[in-house]
């Protein structure tokens, strides 16, 4: 399984989850876990997804999600699980 960590941060607005999840579904990327919170007017979401079935290269997914984020006023970042784990190791 190829796991990827996706984070979405920005001002809350209608449709953030819908846009991200639609992109993932359209590209055969399965959501394994998801957590989202809204603190005052700020939206924060973290997802763990499985990219094993997608036909797209990881770099393309990163770029396309970043563009979706720009279009809806949030920042979307993607990291491969192994990189995320190394960065957050004590």
PDB file of N, CA and C in Angstrom:
ATOM      1  N   UNK A   1       0.843  -1.173   0.000  1.00  0.00           N
ATOM      2  CA  UNK A   1       0.000   0.000   0.000  1.00  0.00           C
ATOM      3  C   UNK A   1       0.893   1.243   0.000  1.00  0.00           C
ATOM      4  N   UNK A   2       0.581   2.189  -0.860  1.00  0.00           N
ATOM      5  CA  UNK A   2       1.305   3.458  -0.919  1.00  0.00           C
ATOM      6  C   UNK A   2       0.468   4.511  -0.210  1.00  0.00           C
ATOM      7  N   UNK A   3       0.863   4.857   1.008  1.00  0.00           N
ATOM      8  CA  UNK A   3       0.107   5.842   1.777  1.00  0.00           C
ATOM      9  C   UNK A   3       0.688   7.241   1.572  1.00  0.00           C
ATOM     10  N   UNK A   4      -0.236   8.199   1.523  1.00  0.00           N
ATOM     11  CA  UNK A   4       0.120   9.604   1.385  1.00  0.00           C
ATOM     12  C   UNK A   4      -0.639  10.395   2.436  1.00  0.00           C
ATOM     13  N   UNK A   5       0.019  11.385   3.012  1.00  0.00           N
ATOM     14  CA  UNK A   5      -0.604  12.286   3.980  1.00  0.00           C
ATOM     15  C   UNK A   5      -0.970  13.567   3.239  1.00  0.00           C
ATOM     16  N   UNK A   6      -2.237  13.945   3.334  1.00  0.00           N
ATOM     17  CA  UNK A   6      -2.719  15.178   2.699  1.00  0.00           C
ATOM     18  C   UNK A   6      -3.207  16.110   3.796  1.00  0.00           C
ATOM     19  N   UNK A   7      -2.733  17.352   3.771  1.00  0.00           N
ATOM     20  CA  UNK A   7      -3.222  18.358   4.718  1.00  0.00           C
ATOM     21  C   UNK A   7      -3.851  19.512   3.947  1.00  0.00           C
ATOM     22  N   UNK A   8      -4.935  20.033   4.517  1.00  0.00           N
ATOM     23  CA  UNK A   8      -5.659  21.148   3.914  1.00  0.00           C
ATOM     24  C   UNK A   8      -5.880  22.184   5.013  1.00  0.00           C
ATOM     25  N   UNK A   9      -5.420  23.409   4.781  1.00  0.00           N
ATOM     26  CA  UNK A   9      -5.526  24.468   5.781  1.00  0.00           C
ATOM     27  C   UNK A   9      -5.952  25.761   5.100  1.00  0.00           C
ATOM     28  N   UNK A  10      -6.860  26.499   5.745  1.00  0.00           N
ATOM     29  CA  UNK A  10      -7.258  27.797   5.215  1.00  0.00           C
ATOM     30  C   UNK A  10      -8.559  28.276   5.818  1.00  0.00           C
ATOM     31  N   UNK A  11      -9.052  29.382   5.321  1.00  0.00           N
ATOM     32  CA  UNK A  11     -10.341  29.914   5.758  1.00  0.00           C
ATOM     33  C   UNK A  11     -11.439  28.936   5.352  1.00  0.00           C
ATOM     34  N   UNK A  12     -12.372  28.705   6.265  1.00  0.00           N
ATOM     35  CA  UNK A  12     -13.460  27.784   5.986  1.00  0.00           C
ATOM     36  C   UNK A  12     -14.388  28.353   4.918  1.00  0.00           C
ATOM     37  N   UNK A  13     -14.815  27.496   4.028  1.00  0.00           N
ATOM     38  CA  UNK A  13     -15.768  27.862   2.986  1.00  0.00           C
ATOM     39  C   UNK A  13     -16.522  26.613   2.563  1.00  0.00           C
ATOM     40  N   UNK A  14     -17.630  26.792   1.916  1.00  0.00           N
ATOM     41  CA  UNK A  14     -18.448  25.675   1.462  1.00  0.00           C
ATOM     42  C   UNK A  14     -17.709  24.883   0.376  1.00  0.00           C
ATOM     43  N   UNK A  15     -17.693  23.565   0.509  1.00  0.00           N
ATOM     44  CA  UNK A  15     -17.218  22.698  -0.562  1.00  0.00           C
ATOM     45  C   UNK A  15     -15.775  22.241  -0.508  1.00  0.00           C
ATOM     46  N   UNK A  16     -15.042  22.573   0.539  1.00  0.00           N
ATOM     47  CA  UNK A  16     -13.633  22.172   0.597  1.00  0.00           C
ATOM     48  C   UNK A  16     -13.515  20.650   0.566  1.00  0.00           C
ATOM     49  N   UNK A  17     -14.211  19.989   1.476  1.00  0.00           N
ATOM     50  CA  UNK A  17     -14.130  18.531   1.548  1.00  0.00           C
ATOM     51  C   UNK A  17     -14.639  17.913   0.250  1.00  0.00           C
ATOM     52  N   UNK A  18     -15.715  18.437  -0.284  1.00  0.00           N
ATOM     53  CA  UNK A  18     -16.288  17.909  -1.523  1.00  0.00           C
ATOM     54  C   UNK A  18     -15.294  17.981  -2.683  1.00  0.00           C
ATOM     55  N   UNK A  19     -14.635  19.122  -2.831  1.00  0.00           N
ATOM     56  CA  UNK A  19     -13.667  19.278  -3.941  1.00  0.00           C
ATOM     57  C   UNK A  19     -12.510  18.294  -3.813  1.00  0.00           C
ATOM     58  N   UNK A  20     -11.941  18.194  -2.610  1.00  0.00           N
ATOM     59  CA  UNK A  20     -10.792  17.304  -2.399  1.00  0.00           C
ATOM     60  C   UNK A  20     -11.210  15.852  -2.593  1.00  0.00           C
ATOM     61  N   UNK A  21     -12.319  15.463  -1.984  1.00  0.00           N
ATOM     62  CA  UNK A  21     -12.761  14.062  -2.073  1.00  0.00           C
ATOM     63  C   UNK A  21     -13.180  13.673  -3.490  1.00  0.00           C
ATOM     64  N   UNK A  22     -13.769  14.594  -4.224  1.00  0.00           N
ATOM     65  CA  UNK A  22     -14.128  14.319  -5.626  1.00  0.00           C
ATOM     66  C   UNK A  22     -12.874  14.059  -6.445  1.00  0.00           C
ATOM     67  N   UNK A  23     -11.847  14.885  -6.254  1.00  0.00           N
ATOM     68  CA  UNK A  23     -10.580  14.671  -6.965  1.00  0.00           C
ATOM     69  C   UNK A  23     -10.003  13.294  -6.632  1.00  0.00           C
ATOM     70  N   UNK A  24      -9.990  12.956  -5.348  1.00  0.00           N
ATOM     71  CA  UNK A  24      -9.441  11.664  -4.938  1.00  0.00           C
ATOM     72  C   UNK A  24     -10.228  10.506  -5.571  1.00  0.00           C
ATOM     73  N   UNK A  25     -11.529  10.565  -5.509  1.00  0.00           N
ATOM     74  CA  UNK A  25     -12.364   9.501  -6.083  1.00  0.00           C
ATOM     75  C   UNK A  25     -12.164   9.390  -7.589  1.00  0.00           C
ATOM     76  N   UNK A  26     -12.101  10.516  -8.270  1.00  0.00           N
ATOM     77  CA  UNK A  26     -11.906  10.512  -9.724  1.00  0.00           C
ATOM     78  C   UNK A  26     -10.572   9.894 -10.133  1.00  0.00           C
ATOM     79  N   UNK A  27      -9.612   9.870  -9.199  1.00  0.00           N
ATOM     80  CA  UNK A  27      -8.277   9.353  -9.496  1.00  0.00           C
ATOM     81  C   UNK A  27      -7.961   8.041  -8.767  1.00  0.00           C
ATOM     82  N   UNK A  28      -9.009   7.351  -8.325  1.00  0.00           N
ATOM     83  CA  UNK A  28      -8.878   6.046  -7.658  1.00  0.00           C
ATOM     84  C   UNK A  28      -7.941   6.096  -6.454  1.00  0.00           C
ATOM     85  N   UNK A  29      -8.051   7.169  -5.686  1.00  0.00           N
ATOM     86  CA  UNK A  29      -7.273   7.321  -4.463  1.00  0.00           C
ATOM     87  C   UNK A  29      -8.229   7.114  -3.299  1.00  0.00           C
ATOM     88  N   UNK A  30      -7.954   6.094  -2.487  1.00  0.00           N
ATOM     89  CA  UNK A  30      -8.853   5.702  -1.414  1.00  0.00           C
ATOM     90  C   UNK A  30      -8.505   6.420  -0.110  1.00  0.00           C
ATOM     91  N   UNK A  31      -9.516   6.971   0.548  1.00  0.00           N
ATOM     92  CA  UNK A  31      -9.325   7.614   1.849  1.00  0.00           C
ATOM     93  C   UNK A  31      -9.324   6.532   2.917  1.00  0.00           C
ATOM     94  N   UNK A  32      -8.230   6.449   3.669  1.00  0.00           N
ATOM     95  CA  UNK A  32      -8.116   5.467   4.742  1.00  0.00           C
ATOM     96  C   UNK A  32      -8.515   6.061   6.086  1.00  0.00           C
ATOM     97  N   UNK A  33      -8.191   7.325   6.294  1.00  0.00           N
ATOM     98  CA  UNK A  33      -8.520   8.005   7.544  1.00  0.00           C
ATOM     99  C   UNK A  33      -8.629   9.495   7.254  1.00  0.00           C
ATOM    100  N   UNK A  34      -9.510  10.159   7.987  1.00  0.00           N
ATOM    101  CA  UNK A  34      -9.712  11.591   7.764  1.00  0.00           C
ATOM    102  C   UNK A  34     -10.093  12.256   9.085  1.00  0.00           C
ATOM    103  N   UNK A  35      -9.537  13.430   9.311  1.00  0.00           N
ATOM    104  CA  UNK A  35      -9.870  14.221  10.483  1.00  0.00           C
ATOM    105  C   UNK A  35      -9.955  15.668  10.042  1.00  0.00           C
ATOM    106  N   UNK A  36     -11.007  16.352  10.465  1.00  0.00           N
ATOM    107  CA  UNK A  36     -11.110  17.762  10.119  1.00  0.00           C
ATOM    108  C   UNK A  36     -11.682  18.530  11.297  1.00  0.00           C
ATOM    109  N   UNK A  37     -11.194  19.738  11.450  1.00  0.00           N
ATOM    110  CA  UNK A  37     -11.678  20.621  12.499  1.00  0.00           C
ATOM    111  C   UNK A  37     -11.824  22.028  11.929  1.00  0.00           C
ATOM    112  N   UNK A  38     -12.690  22.770  12.576  1.00  0.00           N
ATOM    113  CA  UNK A  38     -12.840  24.184  12.252  1.00  0.00           C
ATOM    114  C   UNK A  38     -12.669  24.940  13.561  1.00  0.00           C
ATOM    115  N   UNK A  39     -11.682  25.815  13.612  1.00  0.00           N
ATOM    116  CA  UNK A  39     -11.430  26.642  14.779  1.00  0.00           C
ATOM    117  C   UNK A  39     -11.744  28.070  14.360  1.00  0.00           C
ATOM    118  N   UNK A  40     -12.794  28.618  14.970  1.00  0.00           N
ATOM    119  CA  UNK A  40     -13.367  29.884  14.544  1.00  0.00           C
ATOM    120  C   UNK A  40     -13.651  29.776  13.052  1.00  0.00           C
ATOM    121  N   UNK A  41     -13.021  30.580  12.204  1.00  0.00           N
ATOM    122  CA  UNK A  41     -13.319  30.477  10.766  1.00  0.00           C
ATOM    123  C   UNK A  41     -12.225  29.754   9.979  1.00  0.00           C
ATOM    124  N   UNK A  42     -11.332  29.055  10.679  1.00  0.00           N
ATOM    125  CA  UNK A  42     -10.214  28.383  10.011  1.00  0.00           C
ATOM    126  C   UNK A  42     -10.432  26.878   9.926  1.00  0.00           C
ATOM    127  N   UNK A  43     -10.250  26.355   8.723  1.00  0.00           N
ATOM    128  CA  UNK A  43     -10.464  24.946   8.409  1.00  0.00           C
ATOM    129  C   UNK A  43      -9.124  24.216   8.417  1.00  0.00           C
ATOM    130  N   UNK A  44      -9.104  23.017   9.008  1.00  0.00           N
ATOM    131  CA  UNK A  44      -7.897  22.193   9.036  1.00  0.00           C
ATOM    132  C   UNK A  44      -8.318  20.734   8.827  1.00  0.00           C
ATOM    133  N   UNK A  45      -7.728  20.080   7.833  1.00  0.00           N
ATOM    134  CA  UNK A  45      -8.057  18.676   7.562  1.00  0.00           C
ATOM    135  C   UNK A  45      -6.776  17.900   7.303  1.00  0.00           C
ATOM    136  N   UNK A  46      -6.738  16.698   7.839  1.00  0.00           N
ATOM    137  CA  UNK A  46      -5.622  15.781   7.569  1.00  0.00           C
ATOM    138  C   UNK A  46      -6.222  14.465   7.109  1.00  0.00           C
ATOM    139  N   UNK A  47      -5.668  13.947   6.020  1.00  0.00           N
ATOM    140  CA  UNK A  47      -6.149  12.684   5.461  1.00  0.00           C
ATOM    141  C   UNK A  47      -4.970  11.737   5.266  1.00  0.00           C
ATOM    142  N   UNK A  48      -5.241  10.468   5.456  1.00  0.00           N
ATOM    143  CA  UNK A  48      -4.292   9.429   5.051  1.00  0.00           C
ATOM    144  C   UNK A  48      -4.984   8.687   3.927  1.00  0.00           C
ATOM    145  N   UNK A  49      -4.327   8.627   2.784  1.00  0.00           N
ATOM    146  CA  UNK A  49      -4.933   8.015   1.599  1.00  0.00           C
ATOM    147  C   UNK A  49      -4.019   6.939   1.026  1.00  0.00           C
ATOM    148  N   UNK A  50      -4.630   6.032   0.282  1.00  0.00           N
ATOM    149  CA  UNK A  50      -3.900   4.974  -0.408  1.00  0.00           C
ATOM    150  C   UNK A  50      -3.854   5.321  -1.892  1.00  0.00           C
ATOM    151  N   UNK A  51      -2.651   5.539  -2.414  1.00  0.00           N
ATOM    152  CA  UNK A  51      -2.488   5.923  -3.825  1.00  0.00           C
ATOM    153  C   UNK A  51      -2.069   4.742  -4.705  1.00  0.00           C
ATOM    154  N   UNK A  52      -2.230   3.536  -4.205  1.00  0.00           N
ATOM    155  CA  UNK A  52      -1.784   2.339  -4.923  1.00  0.00           C
ATOM    156  C   UNK A  52      -2.497   2.138  -6.261  1.00  0.00           C
ATOM    157  N   UNK A  53      -3.764   2.515  -6.349  1.00  0.00           N
ATOM    158  CA  UNK A  53      -4.554   2.250  -7.557  1.00  0.00           C
ATOM    159  C   UNK A  53      -4.541   3.380  -8.590  1.00  0.00           C
ATOM    160  N   UNK A  54      -4.027   4.536  -8.214  1.00  0.00           N
ATOM    161  CA  UNK A  54      -4.061   5.661  -9.147  1.00  0.00           C
ATOM    162  C   UNK A  54      -3.064   5.456 -10.289  1.00  0.00           C
ATOM    163  N   UNK A  55      -3.398   5.986 -11.434  1.00  0.00           N
ATOM    164  CA  UNK A  55      -2.525   5.917 -12.610  1.00  0.00           C
ATOM    165  C   UNK A  55      -1.595   7.131 -12.680  1.00  0.00           C
ATOM    166  N   UNK A  56      -1.883   8.135 -11.869  1.00  0.00           N
ATOM    167  CA  UNK A  56      -1.107   9.382 -11.934  1.00  0.00           C
ATOM    168  C   UNK A  56       0.166   9.288 -11.114  1.00  0.00           C
ATOM    169  N   UNK A  57       1.179   9.976 -11.594  1.00  0.00           N
ATOM    170  CA  UNK A  57       2.447  10.101 -10.891  1.00  0.00           C
ATOM    171  C   UNK A  57       2.237  10.972  -9.642  1.00  0.00           C
ATOM    172  N   UNK A  58       2.982  10.684  -8.576  1.00  0.00           N
ATOM    173  CA  UNK A  58       2.843  11.421  -7.325  1.00  0.00           C
ATOM    174  C   UNK A  58       3.009  12.932  -7.544  1.00  0.00           C
ATOM    175  N   UNK A  59       3.962  13.341  -8.327  1.00  0.00           N
ATOM    176  CA  UNK A  59       4.219  14.769  -8.577  1.00  0.00           C
ATOM    177  C   UNK A  59       3.010  15.442  -9.227  1.00  0.00           C
ATOM    178  N   UNK A  60       2.318  14.729 -10.092  1.00  0.00           N
ATOM    179  CA  UNK A  60       1.122  15.277 -10.753  1.00  0.00           C
ATOM    180  C   UNK A  60       0.004  15.461  -9.725  1.00  0.00           C
ATOM    181  N   UNK A  61      -0.171  14.487  -8.847  1.00  0.00           N
ATOM    182  CA  UNK A  61      -1.190  14.586  -7.803  1.00  0.00           C
ATOM    183  C   UNK A  61      -0.907  15.794  -6.911  1.00  0.00           C
ATOM    184  N   UNK A  62       0.336  15.950  -6.502  1.00  0.00           N
ATOM    185  CA  UNK A  62       0.729  17.087  -5.657  1.00  0.00           C
ATOM    186  C   UNK A  62       0.380  18.398  -6.348  1.00  0.00           C
ATOM    187  N   UNK A  63       0.743  18.518  -7.606  1.00  0.00           N
ATOM    188  CA  UNK A  63       0.496  19.749  -8.368  1.00  0.00           C
ATOM    189  C   UNK A  63      -1.002  20.015  -8.544  1.00  0.00           C
ATOM    190  N   UNK A  64      -1.748  18.991  -8.912  1.00  0.00           N
ATOM    191  CA  UNK A  64      -3.188  19.176  -9.156  1.00  0.00           C
ATOM    192  C   UNK A  64      -3.935  19.516  -7.864  1.00  0.00           C
ATOM    193  N   UNK A  65      -3.585  18.869  -6.758  1.00  0.00           N
ATOM    194  CA  UNK A  65      -4.231  19.211  -5.488  1.00  0.00           C
ATOM    195  C   UNK A  65      -3.872  20.625  -5.052  1.00  0.00           C
ATOM    196  N   UNK A  66      -2.638  21.036  -5.275  1.00  0.00           N
ATOM    197  CA  UNK A  66      -2.237  22.408  -4.945  1.00  0.00           C
ATOM    198  C   UNK A  66      -3.066  23.414  -5.747  1.00  0.00           C
ATOM    199  N   UNK A  67      -3.313  23.122  -7.017  1.00  0.00           N
ATOM    200  CA  UNK A  67      -4.128  24.012  -7.865  1.00  0.00           C
ATOM    201  C   UNK A  67      -5.572  24.058  -7.385  1.00  0.00           C
ATOM    202  N   UNK A  68      -6.105  22.909  -6.979  1.00  0.00           N
ATOM    203  CA  UNK A  68      -7.467  22.889  -6.423  1.00  0.00           C
ATOM    204  C   UNK A  68      -7.507  23.766  -5.181  1.00  0.00           C
ATOM    205  N   UNK A  69      -6.496  23.635  -4.334  1.00  0.00           N
ATOM    206  CA  UNK A  69      -6.419  24.461  -3.135  1.00  0.00           C
ATOM    207  C   UNK A  69      -6.421  25.947  -3.456  1.00  0.00           C
ATOM    208  N   UNK A  70      -5.609  26.335  -4.433  1.00  0.00           N
ATOM    209  CA  UNK A  70      -5.561  27.744  -4.844  1.00  0.00           C
ATOM    210  C   UNK A  70      -6.930  28.226  -5.298  1.00  0.00           C
ATOM    211  N   UNK A  71      -7.640  27.378  -6.043  1.00  0.00           N
ATOM    212  CA  UNK A  71      -8.934  27.779  -6.597  1.00  0.00           C
ATOM    213  C   UNK A  71     -10.002  27.961  -5.520  1.00  0.00           C
ATOM    214  N   UNK A  72      -9.839  27.309  -4.363  1.00  0.00           N
ATOM    215  CA  UNK A  72     -10.837  27.443  -3.296  1.00  0.00           C
ATOM    216  C   UNK A  72     -10.295  28.185  -2.072  1.00  0.00           C
ATOM    217  N   UNK A  73      -9.095  28.713  -2.174  1.00  0.00           N
ATOM    218  CA  UNK A  73      -8.540  29.565  -1.121  1.00  0.00           C
ATOM    219  C   UNK A  73      -7.948  28.848   0.077  1.00  0.00           C
ATOM    220  N   UNK A  74      -7.459  27.622  -0.142  1.00  0.00           N
ATOM    221  CA  UNK A  74      -6.791  26.888   0.937  1.00  0.00           C
ATOM    222  C   UNK A  74      -5.436  26.392   0.439  1.00  0.00           C
ATOM    223  N   UNK A  75      -4.626  25.903   1.363  1.00  0.00           N
ATOM    224  CA  UNK A  75      -3.334  25.324   1.001  1.00  0.00           C
ATOM    225  C   UNK A  75      -3.445  23.817   1.169  1.00  0.00           C
ATOM    226  N   UNK A  76      -3.155  23.080   0.108  1.00  0.00           N
ATOM    227  CA  UNK A  76      -3.186  21.617   0.151  1.00  0.00           C
ATOM    228  C   UNK A  76      -1.766  21.111  -0.075  1.00  0.00           C
ATOM    229  N   UNK A  77      -1.294  20.314   0.877  1.00  0.00           N
ATOM    230  CA  UNK A  77       0.040  19.723   0.804  1.00  0.00           C
ATOM    231  C   UNK A  77      -0.076  18.202   0.846  1.00  0.00           C
ATOM    232  N   UNK A  78       0.817  17.530   0.121  1.00  0.00           N
ATOM    233  CA  UNK A  78       0.864  16.067   0.098  1.00  0.00           C
ATOM    234  C   UNK A  78       2.287  15.623   0.414  1.00  0.00           C
ATOM    235  N   UNK A  79       2.378  14.561   1.212  1.00  0.00           N
ATOM    236  CA  UNK A  79       3.680  13.957   1.504  1.00  0.00           C
ATOM    237  C   UNK A  79       3.516  12.450   1.513  1.00  0.00           C
ATOM    238  N   UNK A  80       4.490  11.760   0.974  1.00  0.00           N
ATOM    239  CA  UNK A  80       4.482  10.308   1.090  1.00  0.00           C
ATOM    240  C   UNK A  80       4.645   9.952   2.563  1.00  0.00           C
ATOM    241  N   UNK A  81       4.000   8.867   2.977  1.00  0.00           N
ATOM    242  CA  UNK A  81       4.012   8.489   4.392  1.00  0.00           C
ATOM    243  C   UNK A  81       5.417   8.331   4.952  1.00  0.00           C
ATOM    244  N   UNK A  82       6.309   7.707   4.193  1.00  0.00           N
ATOM    245  CA  UNK A  82       7.658   7.476   4.716  1.00  0.00           C
ATOM    246  C   UNK A  82       8.407   8.787   4.957  1.00  0.00           C
ATOM    247  N   UNK A  83       8.189   9.785   4.111  1.00  0.00           N
ATOM    248  CA  UNK A  83       8.817  11.098   4.293  1.00  0.00           C
ATOM    249  C   UNK A  83       8.202  11.789   5.522  1.00  0.00           C
ATOM    250  N   UNK A  84       6.882  11.738   5.631  1.00  0.00           N
ATOM    251  CA  UNK A  84       6.192  12.333   6.768  1.00  0.00           C
ATOM    252  C   UNK A  84       6.708  11.729   8.071  1.00  0.00           C
ATOM    253  N   UNK A  85       6.820  10.420   8.122  1.00  0.00           N
ATOM    254  CA  UNK A  85       7.298   9.737   9.334  1.00  0.00           C
ATOM    255  C   UNK A  85       8.718  10.144   9.679  1.00  0.00           C
ATOM    256  N   UNK A  86       9.585  10.244   8.678  1.00  0.00           N
ATOM    257  CA  UNK A  86      10.969  10.645   8.937  1.00  0.00           C
ATOM    258  C   UNK A  86      11.058  12.074   9.464  1.00  0.00           C
ATOM    259  N   UNK A  87      10.219  12.945   8.941  1.00  0.00           N
ATOM    260  CA  UNK A  87      10.232  14.347   9.370  1.00  0.00           C
ATOM    261  C   UNK A  87       9.734  14.510  10.796  1.00  0.00           C
ATOM    262  N   UNK A  88       8.860  13.622  11.248  1.00  0.00           N
ATOM    263  CA  UNK A  88       8.234  13.768  12.563  1.00  0.00           C
ATOM    264  C   UNK A  88       8.724  12.738  13.579  1.00  0.00           C
ATOM    265  N   UNK A  89       9.868  12.168  13.289  1.00  0.00           N
ATOM    266  CA  UNK A  89      10.470  11.210  14.205  1.00  0.00           C
ATOM    267  C   UNK A  89      11.193  11.930  15.322  1.00  0.00           C
ATOM    268  N   UNK A  90      11.105  11.393  16.511  1.00  0.00           N
ATOM    269  CA  UNK A  90      11.795  12.012  17.647  1.00  0.00           C
ATOM    270  C   UNK A  90      13.205  11.462  17.746  1.00  0.00           C
TER     271      UNK A  90
END
